[in-house]
Coordinates of C-alpha atoms in Angstrom, one line a residue:
M239 CA 59.3 -140.6 -58.2
T240 CA 61.7 -138.5 -60.2
K241 CA 61.5 -134.8 -60.5
I242 CA 60.4 -135.3 -63.9
A243 CA 57.5 -137.4 -63.2
A244 CA 56.4 -135.1 -60.2
F245 CA 56.5 -132.1 -62.4
V246 CA 54.1 -133.9 -65.4
I247 CA 51.6 -135.0 -62.4
S248 CA 51.7 -131.6 -61.0
A249 CA 51.3 -130.2 -64.2
L250 CA 48.3 -132.4 -65.0
I251 CA 46.7 -131.5 -61.6
L252 CA 47.2 -128.1 -62.1
T253 CA 45.4 -127.9 -65.8
T254 CA 42.6 -130.1 -64.2
L255 CA 41.8 -127.6 -61.3
V256 CA 42.0 -124.6 -63.9
A257 CA 40.0 -126.4 -66.5
E258 CA 37.4 -127.0 -63.4
E259 CA 37.1 -123.3 -62.7
C260 CA 35.7 -122.5 -65.6
S261 CA 32.2 -124.3 -66.6
V262 CA 29.9 -124.9 -69.1
S263 CA 26.2 -126.1 -68.4
M264 CA 23.3 -126.6 -70.7
K265 CA 19.4 -126.6 -70.3
R266 CA 16.4 -126.4 -72.4
F267 CA 15.4 -123.2 -73.3
G268 CA 12.3 -123.8 -75.4
E269 CA 11.1 -124.8 -78.9
L270 CA 10.7 -123.5 -82.4
P271 CA 7.2 -123.2 -84.0
E272 CA 9.0 -126.2 -86.4
G273 CA 9.5 -128.4 -83.0
E274 CA 13.2 -127.9 -83.0
A275 CA 14.4 -128.0 -79.3
V276 CA 16.4 -124.7 -78.5
H277 CA 19.1 -125.0 -75.7
L278 CA 20.7 -122.3 -73.2
Y279 CA 24.4 -122.7 -72.2
T280 CA 25.9 -121.2 -69.4
L281 CA 29.5 -120.2 -69.4
T282 CA 31.0 -119.4 -66.1
N283 CA 34.9 -118.4 -65.4
A284 CA 36.8 -118.8 -62.3
N285 CA 35.8 -115.3 -61.2
G286 CA 32.4 -116.0 -61.4
M287 CA 31.6 -114.1 -64.1
R288 CA 28.9 -115.6 -66.4
A289 CA 27.4 -115.6 -70.1
D290 CA 24.2 -117.2 -70.9
I291 CA 23.9 -118.1 -74.8
T292 CA 21.3 -119.7 -76.5
N293 CA 21.8 -121.6 -79.8
Y294 CA 19.0 -119.5 -81.4
G295 CA 20.4 -116.7 -83.1
G296 CA 23.8 -117.0 -80.9
I297 CA 22.2 -114.8 -78.5
V298 CA 24.1 -113.6 -75.3
T299 CA 20.7 -113.7 -73.1
R300 CA 22.7 -112.2 -69.9
L301 CA 26.2 -111.3 -68.9
L302 CA 27.0 -111.0 -65.3
V303 CA 29.9 -108.7 -64.6
P304 CA 31.3 -107.6 -61.0
D305 CA 31.5 -104.0 -60.0
R306 CA 34.3 -102.6 -57.6
L307 CA 32.6 -104.3 -54.7
G308 CA 32.6 -107.7 -56.5
R309 CA 28.9 -107.6 -56.9
L310 CA 27.5 -108.9 -60.2
E311 CA 24.9 -107.5 -62.5
D312 CA 23.6 -108.3 -65.5
V313 CA 24.7 -105.8 -68.0
V314 CA 23.0 -106.7 -71.4
L315 CA 19.3 -106.0 -72.2
G316 CA 17.4 -109.2 -73.3
Y317 CA 14.3 -111.4 -72.3
D318 CA 13.8 -114.6 -70.2
T319 CA 12.3 -116.7 -72.4
L320 CA 12.6 -118.0 -76.1
E321 CA 9.0 -116.9 -76.7
D322 CA 9.9 -113.2 -76.3
Y323 CA 12.9 -113.5 -78.7
L324 CA 10.6 -115.0 -81.2
E325 CA 7.6 -112.5 -80.8
A326 CA 9.8 -109.4 -80.9
S327 CA 13.6 -108.6 -80.4
P328 CA 15.5 -105.4 -81.7
Y329 CA 18.4 -107.8 -82.5
F330 CA 19.3 -108.1 -78.6
G331 CA 22.3 -109.9 -77.9
C332 CA 22.7 -111.8 -81.3
I333 CA 25.1 -112.7 -83.9
V334 CA 24.3 -110.4 -87.0
G335 CA 24.9 -111.3 -90.7
I336 CA 25.2 -112.2 -93.3
Y337 CA 25.7 -108.6 -93.7
G338 CA 25.6 -106.7 -90.8
N339 CA 24.1 -103.1 -90.8
R340 CA 22.7 -101.5 -94.0
I341 CA 22.8 -102.2 -97.8
K342 CA 21.0 -99.3 -99.6
D343 CA 18.2 -100.7 -101.5
G344 CA 19.4 -104.2 -100.8
R345 CA 21.1 -104.0 -104.3
F346 CA 24.9 -104.5 -104.9
Q347 CA 27.2 -105.9 -107.6
L348 CA 29.9 -108.8 -107.8
E349 CA 32.0 -109.8 -110.6
G350 CA 29.4 -108.0 -113.0
N351 CA 26.3 -109.6 -111.4
D352 CA 23.5 -107.9 -110.2
Y353 CA 22.2 -109.1 -106.8
Q354 CA 19.2 -108.1 -104.9
V355 CA 18.7 -109.1 -101.3
T356 CA 15.8 -108.6 -99.0
T357 CA 14.7 -105.4 -97.8
N358 CA 13.5 -105.6 -94.5
S359 CA 13.7 -102.0 -93.1
E360 CA 13.0 -98.7 -94.3
A361 CA 14.3 -95.1 -93.6
G362 CA 13.4 -91.9 -95.1
G363 CA 11.1 -93.7 -97.3
V364 CA 13.5 -96.1 -98.9
P365 CA 13.6 -99.8 -98.3
V366 CA 16.8 -101.1 -97.5
H367 CA 18.4 -104.4 -96.2
L368 CA 19.3 -104.6 -92.4
H369 CA 21.4 -107.4 -90.8
G370 CA 21.1 -110.2 -93.0
G371 CA 17.3 -109.8 -94.1
E372 CA 14.3 -111.1 -92.9
K373 CA 15.9 -114.3 -91.6
G374 CA 19.4 -113.5 -90.8
L375 CA 21.8 -115.6 -88.5
D376 CA 19.9 -113.9 -85.5
K377 CA 16.6 -116.2 -86.8
V378 CA 18.5 -119.5 -87.0
L379 CA 19.3 -122.4 -84.9
W380 CA 23.0 -123.2 -84.9
S381 CA 24.7 -126.3 -83.9
A382 CA 26.5 -125.9 -80.7
R383 CA 29.5 -127.8 -78.9
P384 CA 30.5 -126.5 -75.5
I385 CA 34.2 -127.0 -74.2
V386 CA 35.8 -126.2 -71.1
G387 CA 39.3 -125.2 -71.7
R388 CA 42.2 -124.5 -69.5
N389 CA 41.6 -120.6 -69.0
A390 CA 38.1 -120.4 -70.7
A391 CA 34.5 -121.4 -70.9
V392 CA 34.0 -121.8 -74.7
L393 CA 30.8 -122.4 -76.8
V394 CA 31.2 -123.1 -80.5
L395 CA 28.3 -122.6 -83.2
T396 CA 28.2 -123.5 -86.5
Y397 CA 25.4 -123.0 -89.3
V398 CA 25.5 -123.0 -93.4
H399 CA 23.8 -120.0 -94.9
P400 CA 22.2 -122.0 -97.9
D401 CA 22.9 -120.5 -101.5
G402 CA 20.3 -118.0 -102.4
A403 CA 18.8 -117.3 -99.1
E404 CA 17.8 -113.9 -98.5
G405 CA 19.3 -113.1 -101.9
Y406 CA 23.0 -114.1 -100.8
P407 CA 25.0 -116.1 -103.5
G408 CA 26.9 -119.1 -102.1
N409 CA 26.7 -121.7 -99.2
I410 CA 28.6 -120.0 -96.5
R411 CA 29.8 -122.1 -93.9
I412 CA 30.1 -120.1 -90.6
R413 CA 31.6 -120.8 -87.2
V414 CA 31.4 -118.5 -84.6
I415 CA 33.3 -119.1 -81.0
Y416 CA 32.4 -117.2 -77.9
R417 CA 34.9 -117.6 -75.3
L418 CA 34.8 -116.5 -71.5
T419 CA 38.1 -116.2 -70.2
N420 CA 39.3 -115.8 -66.8
E421 CA 40.5 -112.2 -67.7
N422 CA 36.6 -111.4 -67.5
A423 CA 36.8 -111.0 -71.5
L424 CA 33.8 -112.3 -73.8
E425 CA 35.9 -113.0 -77.0
V426 CA 33.9 -113.6 -80.3
A427 CA 35.9 -115.2 -83.2
Y428 CA 34.5 -115.4 -86.7
R429 CA 35.2 -117.8 -89.3
A430 CA 33.5 -118.3 -93.0
T431 CA 34.1 -119.7 -96.3
T432 CA 32.1 -119.9 -99.3
D433 CA 31.3 -121.7 -102.5
K434 CA 30.5 -118.6 -104.4
T435 CA 32.1 -115.1 -104.6
T436 CA 29.6 -113.4 -101.9
I437 CA 29.7 -110.6 -99.2
I438 CA 30.1 -110.9 -95.6
N439 CA 30.1 -108.8 -92.6
L440 CA 29.3 -110.2 -89.3
T441 CA 29.1 -108.8 -85.9
H442 CA 27.4 -109.2 -82.3
H443 CA 24.7 -107.0 -81.1
S444 CA 24.5 -106.9 -77.5
Y445 CA 22.8 -103.8 -75.7
F446 CA 25.0 -102.8 -72.7
N447 CA 23.9 -100.9 -69.8
L448 CA 26.9 -100.8 -67.0
N449 CA 24.4 -100.1 -64.4
G450 CA 22.8 -103.2 -64.8
E451 CA 19.8 -104.0 -67.3
G452 CA 17.0 -101.8 -66.8
A453 CA 18.8 -99.7 -64.1
G454 CA 19.9 -96.1 -64.9
T455 CA 21.0 -94.7 -68.0
P456 CA 24.2 -95.7 -69.9
L457 CA 24.2 -91.9 -71.5
D458 CA 26.0 -91.2 -68.5
H459 CA 28.8 -93.5 -69.0
E460 CA 32.0 -92.1 -70.1
L461 CA 32.6 -93.2 -73.6
M462 CA 35.6 -93.5 -75.7
I463 CA 36.0 -94.4 -79.8
N464 CA 39.3 -94.5 -81.1
A465 CA 38.4 -92.8 -84.2
D466 CA 39.4 -89.4 -86.0
H467 CA 36.4 -90.0 -88.5
I468 CA 32.7 -91.1 -89.0
T469 CA 31.0 -92.3 -92.6
P470 CA 28.3 -89.5 -92.3
I471 CA 24.9 -91.0 -93.5
T472 CA 21.8 -90.0 -95.4
A473 CA 18.3 -89.8 -94.7
E474 CA 18.2 -93.5 -95.6
M475 CA 20.7 -94.1 -92.6
V476 CA 23.3 -95.6 -95.4
P477 CA 26.7 -93.9 -95.7
T478 CA 27.3 -91.1 -98.4
G479 CA 30.7 -92.5 -98.9
E480 CA 32.7 -89.9 -97.7
M481 CA 34.6 -89.0 -94.1
L482 CA 33.5 -86.9 -91.7
P483 CA 36.3 -85.7 -89.3
V484 CA 34.8 -85.7 -85.9
D485 CA 37.0 -82.9 -84.6
G486 CA 34.7 -79.9 -83.3
T487 CA 31.8 -82.2 -83.5
P488 CA 29.3 -84.3 -81.1
F489 CA 31.2 -87.5 -82.8
D490 CA 34.4 -86.8 -81.2
F491 CA 34.8 -89.4 -78.5
R492 CA 38.8 -89.7 -78.7
N493 CA 38.6 -88.6 -75.1
P494 CA 36.1 -90.3 -72.6
T495 CA 33.0 -88.2 -72.8
K496 CA 29.4 -88.6 -71.6
P497 CA 27.1 -89.2 -74.7
G498 CA 24.4 -87.6 -72.7
D499 CA 26.3 -84.4 -72.6
R500 CA 25.9 -84.0 -76.6
I501 CA 23.5 -86.6 -77.9
D502 CA 20.9 -83.7 -78.7
D503 CA 23.1 -81.3 -80.1
D504 CA 22.2 -79.4 -83.2
H505 CA 24.1 -81.3 -85.7
P506 CA 22.8 -82.5 -89.0
Q507 CA 24.2 -86.0 -88.7
I508 CA 22.5 -86.3 -85.0
E509 CA 18.9 -85.5 -86.3
L510 CA 19.3 -87.8 -89.4
G511 CA 20.2 -90.7 -87.1
G512 CA 18.1 -89.7 -84.2
G513 CA 20.8 -89.5 -82.0
Y514 CA 24.0 -91.7 -82.4
D515 CA 23.7 -94.6 -84.8
H516 CA 26.6 -94.3 -86.9
N517 CA 30.1 -95.8 -88.2
W518 CA 33.0 -94.6 -86.7
V519 CA 36.5 -95.4 -88.9
L520 CA 38.9 -96.7 -86.1
N521 CA 42.1 -95.4 -86.0
R522 CA 44.3 -98.4 -86.8
E523 CA 48.2 -99.7 -87.0
G524 CA 48.2 -103.2 -88.2
E525 CA 45.8 -106.1 -88.6
E526 CA 45.8 -107.5 -84.9
M527 CA 43.5 -106.8 -82.3
E528 CA 43.4 -103.0 -81.1
L529 CA 41.4 -101.0 -78.6
A530 CA 38.3 -99.6 -80.6
A531 CA 36.5 -98.3 -77.7
S532 CA 35.7 -97.9 -73.9
A533 CA 32.8 -97.6 -71.4
Y534 CA 33.1 -96.7 -67.8
E535 CA 30.4 -96.2 -65.1
P536 CA 31.9 -94.0 -62.4
S537 CA 29.2 -94.9 -60.0
N538 CA 30.1 -98.5 -59.7
G539 CA 33.6 -98.7 -61.3
R540 CA 32.6 -101.3 -64.4
Y541 CA 34.8 -100.5 -67.2
M542 CA 34.4 -102.0 -70.8
E543 CA 37.0 -102.3 -73.4
V544 CA 36.2 -103.4 -76.8
W545 CA 39.1 -105.0 -79.0
T546 CA 38.9 -105.8 -82.4
E547 CA 40.7 -106.5 -85.8
E548 CA 37.7 -104.8 -87.7
P549 CA 38.0 -101.5 -89.5
G550 CA 35.1 -100.0 -88.0
I551 CA 32.6 -99.8 -85.1
Q552 CA 28.9 -98.7 -84.9
Y553 CA 28.0 -96.9 -81.6
Y554 CA 24.2 -97.1 -81.5
S555 CA 22.7 -95.2 -78.4
G556 CA 19.3 -97.1 -78.4
N557 CA 17.1 -94.6 -80.1
F558 CA 14.4 -97.0 -81.1
L559 CA 14.0 -98.2 -77.8
D560 CA 10.6 -96.4 -76.7
G561 CA 9.7 -98.3 -73.3
S562 CA 7.1 -100.8 -74.8
I563 CA 9.7 -103.8 -74.3
V564 CA 9.8 -105.2 -70.7
G565 CA 13.1 -106.8 -70.0
K566 CA 14.5 -109.6 -67.9
S567 CA 14.3 -107.2 -64.5
G568 CA 10.7 -106.6 -65.2
A569 CA 11.4 -102.8 -66.3
P570 CA 10.9 -101.3 -69.2
Y571 CA 13.4 -100.8 -71.6
D572 CA 13.0 -97.0 -71.9
Y573 CA 14.5 -94.6 -74.6
R574 CA 18.2 -95.1 -75.1
S575 CA 18.3 -97.5 -72.0
G576 CA 21.1 -99.5 -73.9
F577 CA 23.9 -99.2 -76.2
C578 CA 25.5 -101.3 -78.9
L579 CA 29.2 -101.4 -79.9
E580 CA 29.1 -103.4 -83.1
T581 CA 32.5 -103.9 -84.8
Q582 CA 32.3 -104.3 -88.4
H583 CA 33.3 -103.5 -92.1
Y584 CA 31.5 -100.2 -93.0
P585 CA 27.8 -100.1 -93.7
D586 CA 27.0 -100.4 -97.6
S587 CA 30.7 -101.2 -98.3
P588 CA 30.0 -103.3 -101.7
N589 CA 28.7 -100.0 -103.0
H590 CA 31.4 -98.0 -101.9
R591 CA 34.9 -98.8 -103.8
N592 CA 36.8 -96.4 -101.4
F593 CA 35.6 -98.4 -98.4
P594 CA 37.4 -101.8 -97.2
S595 CA 36.2 -104.8 -99.3
T596 CA 33.8 -107.2 -97.8
T597 CA 33.9 -109.6 -100.7
L598 CA 34.5 -113.3 -100.0
K599 CA 35.5 -115.6 -102.9
P600 CA 35.8 -119.6 -102.7
G601 CA 39.2 -120.6 -101.3
E602 CA 39.4 -117.7 -99.0
I603 CA 38.9 -117.5 -95.4
Y604 CA 36.7 -115.1 -93.5
N605 CA 38.6 -114.5 -90.2
T606 CA 37.9 -111.9 -87.5
R607 CA 37.9 -111.1 -84.0
T608 CA 36.4 -108.9 -81.1
A609 CA 36.7 -109.0 -77.3
Y610 CA 34.8 -107.3 -74.6
R611 CA 37.2 -106.7 -71.8
F612 CA 35.6 -106.1 -68.4
S613 CA 37.4 -104.6 -65.4
V614 CA 37.0 -102.1 -62.6
R615 CA 38.1 -98.8 -61.5

């Protein structure tokens, strides 16, 4: 056997072994009221880290992450059954869109045309459009294709959002790729095209708790957000259009800080948000993925970094959790028992010309990536 042939065979064997270290399995998760079958896909990497993802809403139902002793714990809030997700879910672990976050009054203009999207939430007595409307991307059945790659377990989800659905113009073709890598990262890549000028702002809405879901409080995590400003909100929880410096405020997380030390500070923006539920304007130097935020739990060593190509990140401290929801562990999800770090364009951007544009036109491609990278300290 020649050296070249031996090298080729060795490379093929290595590729197979690496691929075999990652795996994707599928099982039936339930059935929608219309009779459509829903499936649950389990992505596992070479280190035993695992993500369970359903093609209903693209929901990450479970994310098992090791601590400094190698013990795996589920670090995202959620349910064990499809029925629970159908009955009541505060956007646990889902893909959010067509427009993530809020649009004031559900109104915006595009190319001189007025649009009214559904208003499905209310704040300060004023209706707003939230997370894509009554039937956003979190409540639809996606087509799913699992792939076992060389260094990652992959799930490709696709969906076509019909023209006029929830008031949005355009048939919007969306692809979301989840990759669980051997570097213990859960990567989310979004792609979309449209046949009419529209708006788009996709994000992921996992509620994290690095103690393990249903255990302890994430308010004692050490949180860092790489931002010098937030977009302050009104009583309707939509941006005023201004940029508020975080310096000297409870919103300064440029150095790792426990949210619980300042979440109830006497500050008008804390009062309006009922805690933290704001968009941070990320410090960015280019268009590639950059570190946006991190969270660290000293008691077990779990450390999560959020990298993104997006200009903003919503830190939501779980202010609407009230103990009425019982999660996978059988424990109630108490007040602020989970937090979200939602990478995004700014809320209500279509109504603020000074905000980065969320317009998508025919012939253009919406592409953005976010990665949740896990390690220990």
